[in-house]
mmCIF file of C-alpha atoms in Angstrom:
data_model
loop_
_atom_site.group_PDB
_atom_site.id
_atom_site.type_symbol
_atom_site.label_atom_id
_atom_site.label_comp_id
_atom_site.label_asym_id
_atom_site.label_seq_id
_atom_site.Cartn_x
_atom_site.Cartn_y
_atom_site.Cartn_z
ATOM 1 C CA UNK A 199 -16.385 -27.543 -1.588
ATOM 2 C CA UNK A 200 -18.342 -25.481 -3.557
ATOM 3 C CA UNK A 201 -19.137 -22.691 -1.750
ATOM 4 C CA UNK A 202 -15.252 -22.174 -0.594
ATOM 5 C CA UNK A 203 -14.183 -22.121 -4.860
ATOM 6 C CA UNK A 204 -17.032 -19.556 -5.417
ATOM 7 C CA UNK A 205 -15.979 -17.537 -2.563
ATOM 8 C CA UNK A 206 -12.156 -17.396 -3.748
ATOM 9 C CA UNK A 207 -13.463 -16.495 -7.182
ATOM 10 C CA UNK A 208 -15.544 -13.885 -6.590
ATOM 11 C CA UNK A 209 -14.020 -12.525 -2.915
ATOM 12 C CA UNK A 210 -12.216 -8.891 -3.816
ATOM 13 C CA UNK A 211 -8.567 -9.182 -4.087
ATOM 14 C CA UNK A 212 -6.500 -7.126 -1.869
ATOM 15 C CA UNK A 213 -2.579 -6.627 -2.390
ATOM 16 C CA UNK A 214 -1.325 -5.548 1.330
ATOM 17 C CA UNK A 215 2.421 -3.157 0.853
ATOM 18 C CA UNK A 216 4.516 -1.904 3.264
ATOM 19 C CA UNK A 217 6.467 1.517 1.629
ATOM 20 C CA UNK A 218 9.362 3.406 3.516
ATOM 21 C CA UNK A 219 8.849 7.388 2.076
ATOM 22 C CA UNK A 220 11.385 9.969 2.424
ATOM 23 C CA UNK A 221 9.548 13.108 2.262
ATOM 24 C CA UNK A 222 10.496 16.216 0.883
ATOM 25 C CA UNK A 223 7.003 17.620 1.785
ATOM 26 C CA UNK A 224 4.363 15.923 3.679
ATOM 27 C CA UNK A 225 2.333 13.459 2.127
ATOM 28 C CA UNK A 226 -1.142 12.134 3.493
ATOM 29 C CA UNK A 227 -1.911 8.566 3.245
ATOM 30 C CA UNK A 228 -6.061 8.136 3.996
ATOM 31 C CA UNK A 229 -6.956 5.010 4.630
ATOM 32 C CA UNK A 230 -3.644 3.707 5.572
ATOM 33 C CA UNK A 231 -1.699 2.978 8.658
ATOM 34 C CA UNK A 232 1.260 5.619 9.124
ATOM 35 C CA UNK A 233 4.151 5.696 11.265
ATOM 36 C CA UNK A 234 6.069 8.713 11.220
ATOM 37 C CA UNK A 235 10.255 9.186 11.793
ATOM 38 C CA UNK A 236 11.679 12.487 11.009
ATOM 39 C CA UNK A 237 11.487 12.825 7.554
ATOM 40 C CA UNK A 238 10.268 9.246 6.971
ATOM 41 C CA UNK A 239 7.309 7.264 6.924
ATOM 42 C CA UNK A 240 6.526 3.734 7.079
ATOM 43 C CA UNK A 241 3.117 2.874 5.819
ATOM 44 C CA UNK A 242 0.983 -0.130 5.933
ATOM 45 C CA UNK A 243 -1.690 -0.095 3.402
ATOM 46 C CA UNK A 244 -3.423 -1.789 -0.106
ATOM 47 C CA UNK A 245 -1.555 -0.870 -3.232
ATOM 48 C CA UNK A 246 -4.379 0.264 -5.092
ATOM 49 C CA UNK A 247 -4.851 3.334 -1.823
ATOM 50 C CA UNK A 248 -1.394 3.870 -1.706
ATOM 51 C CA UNK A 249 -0.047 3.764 -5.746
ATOM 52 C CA UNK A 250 -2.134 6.647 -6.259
ATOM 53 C CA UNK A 251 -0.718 9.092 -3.374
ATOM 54 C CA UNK A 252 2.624 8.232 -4.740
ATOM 55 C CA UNK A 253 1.761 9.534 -7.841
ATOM 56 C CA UNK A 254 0.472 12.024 -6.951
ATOM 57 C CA UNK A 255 2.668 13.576 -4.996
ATOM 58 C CA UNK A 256 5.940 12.635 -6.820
ATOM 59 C CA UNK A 257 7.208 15.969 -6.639
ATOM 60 C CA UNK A 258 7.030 15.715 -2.627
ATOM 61 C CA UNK A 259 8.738 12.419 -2.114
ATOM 62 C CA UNK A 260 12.605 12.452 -2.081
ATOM 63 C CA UNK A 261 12.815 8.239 -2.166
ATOM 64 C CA UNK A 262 10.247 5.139 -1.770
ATOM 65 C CA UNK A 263 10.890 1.577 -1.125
ATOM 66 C CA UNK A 264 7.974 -1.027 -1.590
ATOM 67 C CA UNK A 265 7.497 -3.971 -0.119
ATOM 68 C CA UNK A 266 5.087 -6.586 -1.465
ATOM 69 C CA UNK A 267 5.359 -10.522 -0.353
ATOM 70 C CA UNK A 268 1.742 -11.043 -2.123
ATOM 71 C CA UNK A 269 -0.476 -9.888 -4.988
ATOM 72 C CA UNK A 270 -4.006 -10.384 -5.119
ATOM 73 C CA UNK A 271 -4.329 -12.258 -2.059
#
């Protein structure tokens, strides 16, 4: 019993979004799983790879909608 509390302690924590972009410009999302509409892209990803590109590139996106049913799973 243990072993499974230690592991859940120390085990990295991921927080897995989904986020609908409407691009003005395109936007590249490494390490991230991208499906592409015209003009819009749904992307499956972690927060803390995606949060950055989105700041980034503010100036590029036209709208975003996050999705998030868990945090530091």
């Amino acid at each position: 019993m243990e072993n499974i509390l230690d592991y859940l302690r120390n085990s990295p924590k991921k927080t897995p979004v989904t986020v609908y972009v409407w691009e003005k410009a395109p936007v590249e999302f490494p390490g991230c799983q991208v499906f592409q509409g015209l003009g819009c892209k749904i992307v499956f990803g972690q927060w803390e790879d995606i949060s950055p590109v989105l700041s980034e590139n503010e100036d590029k996106i036209e709208s975003v909608i996050t999705q998030c049913d868990r945090r530091q799973s």
